[in-house]
Amino acid sequence: MDLNFKNGEELFQFLLLGVLVFFTIILLIVVLNIFMTLKAILNEKAGIKTEPFTLNSLWNKLNSFRPMSEEKDILLDHDYDGIKELDNHLPPWWLGMFYGGIVFGIVYLLNYHVWQWSPLQTEEYEIAMAEAAEMKSQMQSTSVSSIDENNVELLTDASDIDTGNLIYTANCAVCHGAAGEGGVGPNLTDEYWLHGGSASDIYKTIKYGITEKGMISWEGTLKPTDMQQITSFIKTLAGTNPANAKAPQGEIYVEEEAPAADETEAEESTSEELATL
Ligand code: HEC
């Protein structure tokens, strides 16, 4: 039996089962006692002496065999090289278990297969799996790992961009400027990026930070959806040329789906950079 109780309900069911078993045993003893007493009364009327009901007499009854003195009456008439067979009756404890087993089997059959009150093993398994799937989907809907740098997608809804703007103003503007023009932190409106300008790169920078350079990790403060909204907002800043823009830092980032002309430009600038080295 699985004794790892997942919740109070399971513990309660287990205790209930224990109490039921206990009372069943008590009931059996009481019924047995009444039965023995009745038998003793009847025997007395018929003039047969019976020993009083004690645990010892119960033990003897449970194990009763016909005594040695009666062996000649129960001796079967075959004889194999001196080995003989007695037709003794079965011990009552064994018979009790045998009939008890039959009763249990019937109850089991009715419960599981006829009325189907309790689920079978495969059903129990399926129920448990369904519960686990339910718990998993609940976890995922609240968990922080549903959006990350590998699957982040840019949001385009005005409400998401506005929320992104609000969160940016509250947390980021001190270092990156109200319009993303830069300050302590780099300019976020130009096409130069220190850590990459793709949605995934920006999300990653925000999430993990560049702590050794003064850009903190926001993973613990902002929800994944917040970081997604800020990322989307930052992407809308591209090319806005705010006043007091900080000088470009890092490499030119070219959007993957950008026209080929820009790419050659980017390549040219890298080769120019290499040439100046
Ligand atoms: C305490 C100042 C500070 C705050 C607040 C701050 N940043 Fe930064 N951020 C920096 C610095 C400094 C860097 C440059 C790190 C480097 O040099 O590698 C940076 C870099 C970045 C970059 C990478 C820029 C690039 O060129 O690759 C992004 C994106 C960024 N920050 C976004 C944010 C966002 C979004 C927030 C608010 C949630 C924020 N930062 C809050 C200081 C800050």
PDB file of C-alpha atoms and ligand atoms in Angstrom:
ATOM      1  CA  MET A   1       0.000   0.000   0.000  1.00  0.00           C
ATOM      2  CA  ASP A   2       1.187   3.496  -0.848  1.00  0.00           C
ATOM      3  CA  LEU A   3       1.630   5.330   2.443  1.00  0.00           C
ATOM      4  CA  ASN A   4       2.752   8.666   0.974  1.00  0.00           C
ATOM      5  CA  PHE A   5      -0.333  10.744   1.567  1.00  0.00           C
ATOM      6  CA  LYS A   6      -0.563  13.593  -0.886  1.00  0.00           C
ATOM      7  CA  ASN A   7      -3.210  15.463   1.059  1.00  0.00           C
ATOM      8  CA  GLY A   8      -5.483  15.389   4.076  1.00  0.00           C
ATOM      9  CA  GLU A   9      -8.226  13.665   2.139  1.00  0.00           C
ATOM     10  CA  GLU A  10      -6.091  10.601   1.456  1.00  0.00           C
ATOM     11  CA  LEU A  11      -4.983  10.376   5.083  1.00  0.00           C
ATOM     12  CA  PHE A  12      -8.613  10.627   6.137  1.00  0.00           C
ATOM     13  CA  GLN A  13      -9.596   7.799   3.788  1.00  0.00           C
ATOM     14  CA  PHE A  14      -6.804   5.627   5.175  1.00  0.00           C
ATOM     15  CA  LEU A  15      -7.836   6.265   8.776  1.00  0.00           C
ATOM     16  CA  LEU A  16     -11.473   5.597   7.880  1.00  0.00           C
ATOM     17  CA  LEU A  17     -10.455   2.259   6.391  1.00  0.00           C
ATOM     18  CA  GLY A  18      -8.551   1.407   9.595  1.00  0.00           C
ATOM     19  CA  VAL A  19     -11.553   2.283  11.758  1.00  0.00           C
ATOM     20  CA  LEU A  20     -13.821   0.157   9.531  1.00  0.00           C
ATOM     21  CA  VAL A  21     -11.504  -2.859   9.782  1.00  0.00           C
ATOM     22  CA  PHE A  22     -11.321  -2.431  13.555  1.00  0.00           C
ATOM     23  CA  PHE A  23     -15.097  -2.330  13.990  1.00  0.00           C
ATOM     24  CA  THR A  24     -15.573  -5.266  11.640  1.00  0.00           C
ATOM     25  CA  ILE A  25     -13.276  -7.384  13.796  1.00  0.00           C
ATOM     26  CA  ILE A  26     -15.086  -6.301  16.979  1.00  0.00           C
ATOM     27  CA  LEU A  27     -18.435  -7.119  15.318  1.00  0.00           C
ATOM     28  CA  LEU A  28     -17.205 -10.566  14.303  1.00  0.00           C
ATOM     29  CA  ILE A  29     -16.046 -11.323  17.864  1.00  0.00           C
ATOM     30  CA  VAL A  30     -19.398 -10.161  19.277  1.00  0.00           C
ATOM     31  CA  VAL A  31     -21.373 -12.248  16.785  1.00  0.00           C
ATOM     32  CA  LEU A  32     -19.183 -15.255  17.504  1.00  0.00           C
ATOM     33  CA  ASN A  33     -19.679 -14.747  21.240  1.00  0.00           C
ATOM     34  CA  ILE A  34     -23.483 -14.570  20.882  1.00  0.00           C
ATOM     35  CA  PHE A  35     -23.416 -17.664  18.724  1.00  0.00           C
ATOM     36  CA  MET A  36     -21.313 -19.607  21.250  1.00  0.00           C
ATOM     37  CA  THR A  37     -23.488 -18.514  24.162  1.00  0.00           C
ATOM     38  CA  LEU A  38     -26.650 -19.574  22.326  1.00  0.00           C
ATOM     39  CA  LYS A  39     -25.070 -22.901  21.551  1.00  0.00           C
ATOM     40  CA  ALA A  40     -24.086 -23.359  25.211  1.00  0.00           C
ATOM     41  CA  ILE A  41     -27.677 -22.604  26.324  1.00  0.00           C
ATOM     42  CA  LEU A  42     -29.107 -25.073  23.823  1.00  0.00           C
ATOM     43  CA  ASN A  43     -26.568 -27.693  24.833  1.00  0.00           C
ATOM     44  CA  GLU A  44     -27.432 -27.180  28.483  1.00  0.00           C
ATOM     45  CA  LYS A  45     -31.132 -27.722  27.760  1.00  0.00           C
ATOM     46  CA  ALA A  46     -30.259 -30.887  25.907  1.00  0.00           C
ATOM     47  CA  GLY A  47     -28.182 -31.922  28.884  1.00  0.00           C
ATOM     48  CA  ILE A  48     -24.770 -31.644  27.160  1.00  0.00           C
ATOM     49  CA  LYS A  49     -22.020 -30.029  29.179  1.00  0.00           C
ATOM     50  CA  THR A  50     -20.018 -27.297  27.349  1.00  0.00           C
ATOM     51  CA  GLU A  51     -16.915 -25.569  28.561  1.00  0.00           C
ATOM     52  CA  PRO A  52     -17.388 -21.772  28.981  1.00  0.00           C
ATOM     53  CA  PHE A  53     -16.257 -19.488  26.126  1.00  0.00           C
ATOM     54  CA  THR A  54     -12.677 -18.317  26.711  1.00  0.00           C
ATOM     55  CA  LEU A  55      -9.824 -17.333  24.424  1.00  0.00           C
ATOM     56  CA  ASN A  56      -8.334 -20.747  25.134  1.00  0.00           C
ATOM     57  CA  SER A  57     -11.507 -22.526  24.091  1.00  0.00           C
ATOM     58  CA  LEU A  58     -11.666 -20.333  20.999  1.00  0.00           C
ATOM     59  CA  TRP A  59      -8.097 -21.348  20.128  1.00  0.00           C
ATOM     60  CA  ASN A  60      -8.984 -24.997  20.545  1.00  0.00           C
ATOM     61  CA  LYS A  61     -12.075 -24.570  18.406  1.00  0.00           C
ATOM     62  CA  LEU A  62     -10.117 -22.838  15.659  1.00  0.00           C
ATOM     63  CA  ASN A  63      -7.680 -25.747  15.571  1.00  0.00           C
ATOM     64  CA  SER A  64     -10.051 -28.567  16.373  1.00  0.00           C
ATOM     65  CA  PHE A  65      -9.206 -31.929  14.877  1.00  0.00           C
ATOM     66  CA  ARG A  66     -10.827 -35.147  15.756  1.00  0.00           C
ATOM     67  CA  PRO A  67      -8.762 -36.613  18.592  1.00  0.00           C
ATOM     68  CA  MET A  68      -6.352 -39.576  18.368  1.00  0.00           C
ATOM     69  CA  SER A  69      -8.878 -41.749  20.156  1.00  0.00           C
ATOM     70  CA  GLU A  70     -11.286 -41.417  17.226  1.00  0.00           C
ATOM     71  CA  GLU A  71      -8.670 -42.196  14.611  1.00  0.00           C
ATOM     72  CA  LYS A  72      -9.977 -45.669  13.895  1.00  0.00           C
ATOM     73  CA  ASP A  73     -13.331 -44.133  12.792  1.00  0.00           C
ATOM     74  CA  ILE A  74     -11.752 -41.807  10.245  1.00  0.00           C
ATOM     75  CA  LEU A  75      -9.154 -44.157   8.863  1.00  0.00           C
ATOM     76  CA  LEU A  76      -9.618 -44.598   5.104  1.00  0.00           C
ATOM     77  CA  ASP A  77      -9.281 -48.121   3.873  1.00  0.00           C
ATOM     78  CA  HIS A  78      -6.276 -47.705   1.641  1.00  0.00           C
ATOM     79  CA  ASP A  79      -2.827 -48.630   2.747  1.00  0.00           C
ATOM     80  CA  TYR A  80       0.314 -47.889   0.742  1.00  0.00           C
ATOM     81  CA  ASP A  81       3.166 -49.907   2.208  1.00  0.00           C
ATOM     82  CA  GLY A  82       1.939 -49.024   5.687  1.00  0.00           C
ATOM     83  CA  ILE A  83       1.167 -45.386   4.906  1.00  0.00           C
ATOM     84  CA  LYS A  84      -2.470 -44.773   5.763  1.00  0.00           C
ATOM     85  CA  GLU A  85      -4.787 -41.785   5.296  1.00  0.00           C
ATOM     86  CA  LEU A  86      -7.074 -40.187   7.867  1.00  0.00           C
ATOM     87  CA  ASP A  87     -10.256 -38.430   6.753  1.00  0.00           C
ATOM     88  CA  ASN A  88      -9.891 -35.622   9.307  1.00  0.00           C
ATOM     89  CA  HIS A  89     -11.872 -32.444   8.760  1.00  0.00           C
ATOM     90  CA  LEU A  90     -10.223 -29.204   7.709  1.00  0.00           C
ATOM     91  CA  PRO A  91      -9.104 -26.886  10.532  1.00  0.00           C
ATOM     92  CA  PRO A  92     -11.825 -24.278  11.148  1.00  0.00           C
ATOM     93  CA  TRP A  93      -9.399 -21.328  10.831  1.00  0.00           C
ATOM     94  CA  TRP A  94      -8.511 -22.550   7.350  1.00  0.00           C
ATOM     95  CA  LEU A  95     -12.162 -23.018   6.383  1.00  0.00           C
ATOM     96  CA  GLY A  96     -12.939 -19.548   7.742  1.00  0.00           C
ATOM     97  CA  MET A  97     -10.236 -18.003   5.559  1.00  0.00           C
ATOM     98  CA  PHE A  98     -11.394 -20.028   2.585  1.00  0.00           C
ATOM     99  CA  TYR A  99     -15.004 -18.831   2.842  1.00  0.00           C
ATOM    100  CA  GLY A 100     -13.826 -15.347   3.767  1.00  0.00           C
ATOM    101  CA  GLY A 101     -11.754 -15.360   0.575  1.00  0.00           C
ATOM    102  CA  ILE A 102     -14.787 -16.285  -1.479  1.00  0.00           C
ATOM    103  CA  VAL A 103     -16.857 -13.515   0.118  1.00  0.00           C
ATOM    104  CA  PHE A 104     -14.026 -11.043  -0.491  1.00  0.00           C
ATOM    105  CA  GLY A 105     -13.820 -12.169  -4.113  1.00  0.00           C
ATOM    106  CA  ILE A 106     -17.534 -11.595  -4.645  1.00  0.00           C
ATOM    107  CA  VAL A 107     -17.415  -8.156  -3.025  1.00  0.00           C
ATOM    108  CA  TYR A 108     -14.341  -7.301  -5.110  1.00  0.00           C
ATOM    109  CA  LEU A 109     -16.009  -8.468  -8.318  1.00  0.00           C
ATOM    110  CA  LEU A 110     -19.177  -6.495  -7.623  1.00  0.00           C
ATOM    111  CA  ASN A 111     -17.270  -3.371  -6.584  1.00  0.00           C
ATOM    112  CA  TYR A 112     -14.756  -3.245  -9.424  1.00  0.00           C
ATOM    113  CA  HIS A 113     -16.397  -5.033 -12.333  1.00  0.00           C
ATOM    114  CA  VAL A 114     -20.163  -5.059 -11.888  1.00  0.00           C
ATOM    115  CA  TRP A 115     -21.066  -1.746 -10.255  1.00  0.00           C
ATOM    116  CA  GLN A 116     -17.705  -0.132 -11.005  1.00  0.00           C
ATOM    117  CA  TRP A 117     -17.716   1.927  -7.833  1.00  0.00           C
ATOM    118  CA  SER A 118     -13.912   2.058  -7.614  1.00  0.00           C
ATOM    119  CA  PRO A 119     -11.495   2.691 -10.493  1.00  0.00           C
ATOM    120  CA  LEU A 120      -9.327  -0.147 -11.779  1.00  0.00           C
ATOM    121  CA  GLN A 121      -5.538   0.181 -11.856  1.00  0.00           C
ATOM    122  CA  THR A 122      -5.360   1.544 -15.412  1.00  0.00           C
ATOM    123  CA  GLU A 123      -8.128   4.031 -14.650  1.00  0.00           C
ATOM    124  CA  GLU A 124      -6.360   5.043 -11.436  1.00  0.00           C
ATOM    125  CA  TYR A 125      -3.217   5.580 -13.504  1.00  0.00           C
ATOM    126  CA  GLU A 126      -5.083   7.660 -16.062  1.00  0.00           C
ATOM    127  CA  ILE A 127      -6.751   9.736 -13.332  1.00  0.00           C
ATOM    128  CA  ALA A 128      -3.357  10.371 -11.719  1.00  0.00           C
ATOM    129  CA  MET A 129      -1.833  11.339 -15.077  1.00  0.00           C
ATOM    130  CA  ALA A 130      -4.733  13.695 -15.806  1.00  0.00           C
ATOM    131  CA  GLU A 131      -4.285  15.301 -12.375  1.00  0.00           C
ATOM    132  CA  ALA A 132      -0.566  15.704 -13.039  1.00  0.00           C
ATOM    133  CA  ALA A 133      -1.231  17.266 -16.449  1.00  0.00           C
ATOM    134  CA  GLU A 134      -3.702  19.641 -14.829  1.00  0.00           C
ATOM    135  CA  MET A 135      -1.149  20.613 -12.164  1.00  0.00           C
ATOM    136  CA  LYS A 136       1.524  21.062 -14.831  1.00  0.00           C
ATOM    137  CA  SER A 137      -0.602  23.380 -16.935  1.00  0.00           C
ATOM    138  CA  GLN A 138      -1.516  25.368 -13.817  1.00  0.00           C
ATOM    139  CA  MET A 139       2.168  25.645 -12.936  1.00  0.00           C
ATOM    140  CA  GLN A 140       3.079  26.745 -16.429  1.00  0.00           C
ATOM    141  CA  SER A 141       0.430  29.422 -16.580  1.00  0.00           C
ATOM    142  CA  THR A 142       1.878  31.038 -13.454  1.00  0.00           C
ATOM    143  CA  SER A 143       5.475  29.970 -13.819  1.00  0.00           C
ATOM    144  CA  VAL A 144       8.276  32.323 -14.784  1.00  0.00           C
ATOM    145  CA  SER A 145       9.653  30.007 -17.430  1.00  0.00           C
ATOM    146  CA  SER A 146       6.791  30.221 -19.930  1.00  0.00           C
ATOM    147  CA  ILE A 147       8.478  33.023 -21.892  1.00  0.00           C
ATOM    148  CA  ASP A 148      12.247  33.114 -22.201  1.00  0.00           C
ATOM    149  CA  GLU A 149      14.950  34.371 -24.543  1.00  0.00           C
ATOM    150  CA  ASN A 150      14.525  31.338 -26.791  1.00  0.00           C
ATOM    151  CA  ASN A 151      10.874  31.859 -27.588  1.00  0.00           C
ATOM    152  CA  VAL A 152      10.239  35.556 -26.927  1.00  0.00           C
ATOM    153  CA  GLU A 153       8.185  37.185 -29.657  1.00  0.00           C
ATOM    154  CA  LEU A 154       7.725  40.894 -30.230  1.00  0.00           C
ATOM    155  CA  LEU A 155       4.316  42.207 -29.234  1.00  0.00           C
ATOM    156  CA  THR A 156       2.640  44.694 -31.532  1.00  0.00           C
ATOM    157  CA  ASP A 157      -0.529  45.598 -29.618  1.00  0.00           C
ATOM    158  CA  ALA A 158      -0.550  49.257 -28.614  1.00  0.00           C
ATOM    159  CA  SER A 159      -1.556  48.284 -25.063  1.00  0.00           C
ATOM    160  CA  ASP A 160       1.493  46.019 -24.719  1.00  0.00           C
ATOM    161  CA  ILE A 161       3.823  48.707 -26.064  1.00  0.00           C
ATOM    162  CA  ASP A 162       2.268  51.253 -23.660  1.00  0.00           C
ATOM    163  CA  THR A 163       2.714  48.905 -20.710  1.00  0.00           C
ATOM    164  CA  GLY A 164       6.279  48.284 -21.855  1.00  0.00           C
ATOM    165  CA  ASN A 165       6.817  52.037 -21.983  1.00  0.00           C
ATOM    166  CA  LEU A 166       5.435  52.448 -18.432  1.00  0.00           C
ATOM    167  CA  ILE A 167       7.664  49.722 -17.009  1.00  0.00           C
ATOM    168  CA  TYR A 168      10.624  51.174 -18.920  1.00  0.00           C
ATOM    169  CA  THR A 169       9.981  54.653 -17.527  1.00  0.00           C
ATOM    170  CA  ALA A 170       9.711  53.307 -14.000  1.00  0.00           C
ATOM    171  CA  ASN A 171      12.808  51.089 -14.068  1.00  0.00           C
ATOM    172  CA  CYS A 172      15.109  51.856 -16.959  1.00  0.00           C
ATOM    173  CA  ALA A 173      14.804  55.527 -17.855  1.00  0.00           C
ATOM    174  CA  VAL A 174      17.205  56.623 -15.072  1.00  0.00           C
ATOM    175  CA  CYS A 175      20.103  55.000 -16.914  1.00  0.00           C
ATOM    176  CA  HIS A 176      18.913  54.737 -20.501  1.00  0.00           C
ATOM    177  CA  GLY A 177      17.066  58.089 -20.725  1.00  0.00           C
ATOM    178  CA  ALA A 178      13.346  58.785 -20.907  1.00  0.00           C
ATOM    179  CA  ALA A 179      13.373  58.396 -24.699  1.00  0.00           C
ATOM    180  CA  GLY A 180      16.051  55.692 -24.760  1.00  0.00           C
ATOM    181  CA  GLU A 181      18.703  58.245 -25.735  1.00  0.00           C
ATOM    182  CA  GLY A 182      21.184  56.764 -23.239  1.00  0.00           C
ATOM    183  CA  GLY A 183      22.913  58.073 -20.143  1.00  0.00           C
ATOM    184  CA  VAL A 184      24.740  55.814 -17.740  1.00  0.00           C
ATOM    185  CA  GLY A 185      23.558  53.026 -19.999  1.00  0.00           C
ATOM    186  CA  PRO A 186      23.822  52.888 -23.781  1.00  0.00           C
ATOM    187  CA  ASN A 187      21.562  54.506 -26.341  1.00  0.00           C
ATOM    188  CA  LEU A 188      18.748  52.088 -27.137  1.00  0.00           C
ATOM    189  CA  THR A 189      17.436  53.926 -30.210  1.00  0.00           C
ATOM    190  CA  ASP A 190      20.392  53.575 -32.578  1.00  0.00           C
ATOM    191  CA  GLU A 191      21.370  50.507 -34.542  1.00  0.00           C
ATOM    192  CA  TYR A 192      24.510  49.854 -32.492  1.00  0.00           C
ATOM    193  CA  TRP A 193      24.319  47.226 -29.805  1.00  0.00           C
ATOM    194  CA  LEU A 194      26.872  45.917 -27.317  1.00  0.00           C
ATOM    195  CA  HIS A 195      24.985  42.726 -26.668  1.00  0.00           C
ATOM    196  CA  GLY A 196      22.949  42.236 -29.812  1.00  0.00           C
ATOM    197  CA  GLY A 197      19.798  43.985 -31.022  1.00  0.00           C
ATOM    198  CA  SER A 198      17.484  41.059 -31.732  1.00  0.00           C
ATOM    199  CA  ALA A 199      14.408  40.558 -29.562  1.00  0.00           C
ATOM    200  CA  SER A 200      16.064  37.514 -28.056  1.00  0.00           C
ATOM    201  CA  ASP A 201      19.334  39.418 -27.339  1.00  0.00           C
ATOM    202  CA  ILE A 202      17.548  42.362 -25.719  1.00  0.00           C
ATOM    203  CA  TYR A 203      15.351  40.049 -23.660  1.00  0.00           C
ATOM    204  CA  LYS A 204      18.452  38.176 -22.533  1.00  0.00           C
ATOM    205  CA  THR A 205      20.274  41.380 -21.573  1.00  0.00           C
ATOM    206  CA  ILE A 206      17.294  42.528 -19.523  1.00  0.00           C
ATOM    207  CA  LYS A 207      16.758  39.131 -17.915  1.00  0.00           C
ATOM    208  CA  TYR A 208      20.330  38.312 -16.921  1.00  0.00           C
ATOM    209  CA  GLY A 209      21.846  41.819 -16.949  1.00  0.00           C
ATOM    210  CA  ILE A 210      25.493  42.708 -17.562  1.00  0.00           C
ATOM    211  CA  THR A 211      26.093  43.024 -13.862  1.00  0.00           C
ATOM    212  CA  GLU A 212      29.847  43.696 -14.087  1.00  0.00           C
ATOM    213  CA  LYS A 213      29.083  46.756 -16.306  1.00  0.00           C
ATOM    214  CA  GLY A 214      26.275  48.191 -14.180  1.00  0.00           C
ATOM    215  CA  MET A 215      23.275  46.712 -15.986  1.00  0.00           C
ATOM    216  CA  ILE A 216      21.474  44.669 -13.359  1.00  0.00           C
ATOM    217  CA  SER A 217      19.576  41.440 -13.898  1.00  0.00           C
ATOM    218  CA  TRP A 218      15.818  42.007 -13.868  1.00  0.00           C
ATOM    219  CA  GLU A 219      14.827  38.343 -13.696  1.00  0.00           C
ATOM    220  CA  GLY A 220      13.913  38.570 -10.029  1.00  0.00           C
ATOM    221  CA  THR A 221      12.032  41.878 -10.275  1.00  0.00           C
ATOM    222  CA  LEU A 222      10.110  41.722 -13.539  1.00  0.00           C
ATOM    223  CA  LYS A 223       7.796  39.008 -14.808  1.00  0.00           C
ATOM    224  CA  PRO A 224       8.618  37.351 -18.158  1.00  0.00           C
ATOM    225  CA  THR A 225       5.624  39.134 -19.700  1.00  0.00           C
ATOM    226  CA  ASP A 226       6.949  42.489 -18.366  1.00  0.00           C
ATOM    227  CA  MET A 227      10.328  41.846 -19.966  1.00  0.00           C
ATOM    228  CA  GLN A 228       8.620  40.843 -23.202  1.00  0.00           C
ATOM    229  CA  GLN A 229       6.634  44.104 -23.191  1.00  0.00           C
ATOM    230  CA  ILE A 230       9.755  46.207 -22.506  1.00  0.00           C
ATOM    231  CA  THR A 231      11.654  44.378 -25.257  1.00  0.00           C
ATOM    232  CA  SER A 232       8.815  45.127 -27.659  1.00  0.00           C
ATOM    233  CA  PHE A 233       8.786  48.755 -26.546  1.00  0.00           C
ATOM    234  CA  ILE A 234      12.577  49.110 -26.988  1.00  0.00           C
ATOM    235  CA  LYS A 235      12.286  47.717 -30.518  1.00  0.00           C
ATOM    236  CA  THR A 236       9.836  50.532 -31.364  1.00  0.00           C
ATOM    237  CA  LEU A 237      12.486  53.094 -30.387  1.00  0.00           C
ATOM    238  CA  ALA A 238      14.739  52.172 -33.291  1.00  0.00           C
ATOM    239  CA  GLY A 239      15.634  55.189 -35.427  1.00  0.00           C
ATOM    240  CA  THR A 240      13.698  57.732 -33.304  1.00  0.00           C
ATOM    241  CA  ASN A 241      16.799  59.983 -33.009  1.00  0.00           C
ATOM    242  CA  PRO A 242      15.953  61.544 -29.605  1.00  0.00           C
ATOM    243  CA  ALA A 243      17.642  64.728 -28.438  1.00  0.00           C
ATOM    244  CA  ASN A 244      20.940  64.354 -26.507  1.00  0.00           C
ATOM    245  CA  ALA A 245      21.474  60.918 -27.991  1.00  0.00           C
ATOM    246  CA  LYS A 246      24.478  59.126 -26.569  1.00  0.00           C
ATOM    247  CA  ALA A 247      27.173  58.185 -29.063  1.00  0.00           C
ATOM    248  CA  PRO A 248      26.830  54.724 -30.588  1.00  0.00           C
ATOM    249  CA  GLN A 249      28.418  51.835 -28.732  1.00  0.00           C
ATOM    250  CA  GLY A 250      29.035  48.321 -30.000  1.00  0.00           C
ATOM    251  CA  GLU A 251      28.313  46.758 -33.327  1.00  0.00           C
ATOM    252  CA  ILE A 252      25.705  47.562 -35.918  1.00  0.00           C
ATOM    253  CA  TYR A 253      22.867  45.105 -35.590  1.00  0.00           C
ATOM    254  CA  VAL A 254      20.959  44.274 -38.741  1.00  0.00           C
ATOM    255  CA  GLU A 255      17.555  42.686 -38.523  1.00  0.00           C
ATOM    256  CA  GLU A 256      17.631  39.224 -40.113  1.00  0.00           C
ATOM    257  CA  GLU A 257      14.781  39.984 -42.498  1.00  0.00           C
ATOM    258  CA  ALA A 258      16.341  43.361 -43.426  1.00  0.00           C
ATOM    259  CA  PRO A 259      17.101  44.058 -47.092  1.00  0.00           C
ATOM    260  CA  ALA A 260      20.380  42.771 -48.489  1.00  0.00           C
ATOM    261  CA  ALA A 261      21.725  46.301 -49.082  1.00  0.00           C
ATOM    262  CA  ASP A 262      21.907  46.909 -45.306  1.00  0.00           C
ATOM    263  CA  GLU A 263      23.806  43.699 -44.845  1.00  0.00           C
ATOM    264  CA  THR A 264      26.497  44.701 -47.329  1.00  0.00           C
ATOM    265  CA  GLU A 265      26.670  48.048 -45.554  1.00  0.00           C
ATOM    266  CA  ALA A 266      27.211  46.211 -42.287  1.00  0.00           C
ATOM    267  CA  GLU A 267      29.853  44.034 -43.879  1.00  0.00           C
ATOM    268  CA  GLU A 268      31.557  47.110 -45.310  1.00  0.00           C
ATOM    269  CA  SER A 269      31.672  48.767 -41.944  1.00  0.00           C
ATOM    270  CA  THR A 270      33.199  45.642 -40.393  1.00  0.00           C
ATOM    271  CA  SER A 271      35.817  45.476 -43.107  1.00  0.00           C
ATOM    272  CA  GLU A 272      36.439  49.208 -42.606  1.00  0.00           C
ATOM    273  CA  GLU A 273      36.865  48.573 -38.899  1.00  0.00           C
ATOM    274  CA  LEU A 274      39.276  45.734 -39.690  1.00  0.00           C
ATOM    275  CA  ALA A 275      41.166  47.994 -42.088  1.00  0.00           C
ATOM    276  CA  THR A 276      41.674  50.625 -39.408  1.00  0.00           C
ATOM    277  CA  LEU A 277      43.106  48.033 -37.026  1.00  0.00           C
TER     278      LEU A 277
HETATM  279  C1  HEC B   1      21.716  51.396 -13.085  1.00  0.00           C
HETATM  280  C2  HEC B   1      21.639  51.749 -14.464  1.00  0.00           C
HETATM  281  C3  HEC B   1      20.817  50.910 -15.368  1.00  0.00           C
HETATM  282  C4  HEC B   1      19.494  50.580 -15.268  1.00  0.00           C
HETATM  283  C5  HEC B   1      18.512  50.953 -14.162  1.00  0.00           C
HETATM  284  C6  HEC B   1      19.173  49.795 -16.421  1.00  0.00           C
HETATM  285  N1  HEC B   1      20.262  49.635 -17.227  1.00  0.00           N
HETATM  286 FE1  HEC B   1      20.338  48.688 -19.016  1.00  0.00          FE
HETATM  287  N2  HEC B   1      22.302  49.011 -19.089  1.00  0.00           N
HETATM  288  C7  HEC B   1      23.068  49.756 -18.194  1.00  0.00           C
HETATM  289  C8  HEC B   1      24.446  49.735 -18.605  1.00  0.00           C
HETATM  290  C9  HEC B   1      25.592  50.440 -17.876  1.00  0.00           C
HETATM  291  C10 HEC B   1      24.524  48.979 -19.789  1.00  0.00           C
HETATM  292  C11 HEC B   1      25.738  48.663 -20.618  1.00  0.00           C
HETATM  293  C12 HEC B   1      26.358  47.358 -20.188  1.00  0.00           C
HETATM  294  C13 HEC B   1      27.682  47.107 -20.914  1.00  0.00           C
HETATM  295  O1  HEC B   1      28.472  48.050 -21.062  1.00  0.00           O
HETATM  296  O2  HEC B   1      27.890  45.940 -21.296  1.00  0.00           O
HETATM  297  C14 HEC B   1      23.153  48.544 -20.064  1.00  0.00           C
HETATM  298  C15 HEC B   1      22.792  47.811 -21.153  1.00  0.00           C
HETATM  299  C16 HEC B   1      21.505  47.538 -21.508  1.00  0.00           C
HETATM  300  C17 HEC B   1      21.124  46.914 -22.746  1.00  0.00           C
HETATM  301  C18 HEC B   1      22.067  46.395 -23.813  1.00  0.00           C
HETATM  302  C19 HEC B   1      22.401  47.554 -24.760  1.00  0.00           C
HETATM  303  C20 HEC B   1      23.362  47.128 -25.847  1.00  0.00           C
HETATM  304  O3  HEC B   1      23.941  48.008 -26.438  1.00  0.00           O
HETATM  305  O4  HEC B   1      23.478  45.923 -26.094  1.00  0.00           O
HETATM  306  C21 HEC B   1      19.775  46.848 -22.761  1.00  0.00           C
HETATM  307  C22 HEC B   1      18.905  46.276 -23.854  1.00  0.00           C
HETATM  308  C23 HEC B   1      19.330  47.415 -21.518  1.00  0.00           C
HETATM  309  N3  HEC B   1      20.400  47.832 -20.791  1.00  0.00           N
HETATM  310  C24 HEC B   1      17.998  47.504 -21.163  1.00  0.00           C
HETATM  311  C25 HEC B   1      17.599  47.926 -19.930  1.00  0.00           C
HETATM  312  C26 HEC B   1      16.230  47.859 -19.462  1.00  0.00           C
HETATM  313  C27 HEC B   1      15.081  47.346 -20.291  1.00  0.00           C
HETATM  314  C28 HEC B   1      16.219  48.313 -18.209  1.00  0.00           C
HETATM  315  C29 HEC B   1      15.054  48.427 -17.267  1.00  0.00           C
HETATM  316  C30 HEC B   1      14.308  47.215 -17.022  1.00  0.00           C
HETATM  317  C31 HEC B   1      17.559  48.730 -17.878  1.00  0.00           C
HETATM  318  N4  HEC B   1      18.381  48.454 -18.930  1.00  0.00           N
HETATM  319  C32 HEC B   1      17.908  49.303 -16.682  1.00  0.00           C
HETATM  320  C33 HEC B   1      22.583  50.391 -17.083  1.00  0.00           C
HETATM  321  C34 HEC B   1      21.303  50.285 -16.600  1.00  0.00           C
END
